[in-house]
Structures are given as C-alpha cells and as structure tokens.
Coordinates of C-alpha atoms in Angstrom, one line a residue:
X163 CA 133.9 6.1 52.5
X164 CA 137.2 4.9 53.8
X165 CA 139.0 6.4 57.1
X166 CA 141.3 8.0 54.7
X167 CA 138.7 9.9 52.7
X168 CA 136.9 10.4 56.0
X169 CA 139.8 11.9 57.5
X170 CA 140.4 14.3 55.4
X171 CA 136.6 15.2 54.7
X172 CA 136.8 15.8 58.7
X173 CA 140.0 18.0 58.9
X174 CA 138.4 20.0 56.4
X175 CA 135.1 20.4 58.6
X176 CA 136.7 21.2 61.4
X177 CA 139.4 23.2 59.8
X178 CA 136.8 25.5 58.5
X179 CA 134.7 25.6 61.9
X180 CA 137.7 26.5 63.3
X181 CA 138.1 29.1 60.8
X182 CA 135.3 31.4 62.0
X183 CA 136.1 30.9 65.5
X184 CA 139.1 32.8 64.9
X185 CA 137.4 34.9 62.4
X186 CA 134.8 35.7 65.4
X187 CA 137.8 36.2 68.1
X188 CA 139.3 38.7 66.1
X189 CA 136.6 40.4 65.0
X190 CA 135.9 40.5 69.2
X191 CA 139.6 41.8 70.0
X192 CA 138.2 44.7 67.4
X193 CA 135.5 45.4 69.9
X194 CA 132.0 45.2 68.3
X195 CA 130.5 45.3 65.1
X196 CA 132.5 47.0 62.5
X197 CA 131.0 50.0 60.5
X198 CA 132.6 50.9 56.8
X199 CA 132.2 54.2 55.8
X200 CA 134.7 56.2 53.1
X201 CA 136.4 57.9 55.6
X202 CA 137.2 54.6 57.6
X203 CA 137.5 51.9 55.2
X204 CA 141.2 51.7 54.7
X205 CA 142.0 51.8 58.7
X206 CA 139.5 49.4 59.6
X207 CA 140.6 47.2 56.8
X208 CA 144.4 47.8 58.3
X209 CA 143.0 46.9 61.8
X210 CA 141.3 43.8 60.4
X211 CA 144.4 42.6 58.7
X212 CA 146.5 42.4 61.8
X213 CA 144.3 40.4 64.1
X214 CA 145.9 37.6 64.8
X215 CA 143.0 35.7 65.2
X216 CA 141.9 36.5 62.0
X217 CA 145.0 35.7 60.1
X218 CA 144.7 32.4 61.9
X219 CA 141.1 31.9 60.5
X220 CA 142.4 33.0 56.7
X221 CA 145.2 30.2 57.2
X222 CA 142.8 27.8 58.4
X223 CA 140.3 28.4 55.3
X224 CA 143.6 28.2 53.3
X225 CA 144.3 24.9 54.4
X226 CA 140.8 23.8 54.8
X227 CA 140.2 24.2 51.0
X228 CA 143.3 22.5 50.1
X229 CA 142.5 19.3 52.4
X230 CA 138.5 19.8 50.7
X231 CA 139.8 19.0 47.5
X232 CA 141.6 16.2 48.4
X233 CA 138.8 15.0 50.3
X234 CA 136.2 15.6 47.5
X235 CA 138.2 13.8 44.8
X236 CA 138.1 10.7 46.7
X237 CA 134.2 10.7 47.2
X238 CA 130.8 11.8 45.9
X239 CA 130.1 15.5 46.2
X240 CA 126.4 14.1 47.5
X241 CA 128.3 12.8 50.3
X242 CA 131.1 14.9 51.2
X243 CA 129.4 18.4 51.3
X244 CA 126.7 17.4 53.5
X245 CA 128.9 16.5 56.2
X246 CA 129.9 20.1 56.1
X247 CA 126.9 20.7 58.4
X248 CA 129.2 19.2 61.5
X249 CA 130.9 22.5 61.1
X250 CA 127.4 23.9 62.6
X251 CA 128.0 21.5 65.6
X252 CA 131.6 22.4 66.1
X253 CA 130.9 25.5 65.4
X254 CA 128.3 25.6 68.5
X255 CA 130.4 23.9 70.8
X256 CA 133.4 26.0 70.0
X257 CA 131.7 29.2 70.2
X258 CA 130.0 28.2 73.9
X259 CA 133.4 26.8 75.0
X260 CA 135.9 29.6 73.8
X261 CA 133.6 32.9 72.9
X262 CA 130.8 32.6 75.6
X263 CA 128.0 32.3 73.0
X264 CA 124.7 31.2 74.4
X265 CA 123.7 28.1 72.9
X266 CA 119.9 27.9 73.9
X267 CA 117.2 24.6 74.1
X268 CA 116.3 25.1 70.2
X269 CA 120.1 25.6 68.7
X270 CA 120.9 21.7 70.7
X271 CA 117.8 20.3 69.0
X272 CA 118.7 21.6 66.1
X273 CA 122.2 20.8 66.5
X274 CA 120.5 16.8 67.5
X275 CA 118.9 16.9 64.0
X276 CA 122.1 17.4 62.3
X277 CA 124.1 14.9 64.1
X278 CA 121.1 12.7 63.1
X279 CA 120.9 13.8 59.6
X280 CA 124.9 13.0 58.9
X281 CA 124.8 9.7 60.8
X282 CA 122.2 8.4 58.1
X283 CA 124.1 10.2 55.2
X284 CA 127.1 8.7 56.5
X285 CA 125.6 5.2 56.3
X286 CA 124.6 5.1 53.2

C-alpha cells in the first residue's frame, strides 16, 4: 500500500472514530440514555437532530464514507477493512482524553493486540 492509499484509508479511520466521539458527546449533552416511547419519539428525535455534536458525527460519517471509497478502490478489501480496527484504538484514546471514559488494564491489552494485529496486516 502506498502513502497515498494509506492516507486516505487513515482519514477514513479516524474520520469514523471521530464520528462516534461526537455521536457520544451529543448523545451526553442529552443527558443519559435515551428512551423511545410513542408519546416521545418525535421530540426526542427533534432533540437528537440539533446536537451539534451529533451533526458533527453525521458529517464526519458523511465524509468518512466518501474518503472509504476512495481508499478501497486503490487497495484490497482484505487489507483496507481490517485496518478499521484502529478506529477501536482511537476510539479508546479519544473517549479517555475528551469524554472521561475509563479505559481499564484489559481494554489496553486488548487495544496492544490490535495495534499488533494491524502492524502484521499492514506488512504483508
């Protein structure tokens, strides 16, 4: 894979990590878990719709897909798509540095066998 390819299989990763840290911001700014019932569903959809965190995420995922497909037509899908599990690392740190999340012994070994995992992908 060349740094052109790479780059754009990269922007896509972290476009769509950073995707559902806005999607998780927003859904915060809402203040906790969201319940749908018939009586609720169009005003919580309303409130959901005009986070601007969440917007942020939708534009991201926009752009993400758009920069994906670029990405995947210049490279095997056996490649590209695994390196989607770096959006589990970005995802991690991002979460830790900007929501506060916990990120506990097991999730950094986990997040260790990744790294692993797409360093040897990536060298093939």
């Amino acid at each position: 894979m060349n740094l052109s390819t790479f780059s754009f299989i990269i922007t896509g990763v972290l476009l769509n990590a950073a995707a559902q840290l806005l999607l998780k911001a927003g859904t915060n700014a809402l203040g906790g878990a969201i319940h749908l019932t018939m009586d609720n569903w169009f005003q919580t959809g309303i409130k959901v719709a005009t986070q601007l965190p969440i917007l942020g995420g939708l534009a991201c995922y926009v752009v993400s897909l758009v920069v994906w497909i670029i990405g995947l037509s210049r490279t095997d899908v056996t490649i590209a798509y695994p390196m989607l599990s770096l959006g589990y690392v970005v995802s991690a740190a991002g979460a830790w540095l900007f929501l506060g999340e916990a990120v506990s012994l097991q999730r950094l070994a986990a997040i260790g066998v990744i790294m692993v995992g797409v360093a040897l992908l990536a060298r093939t």
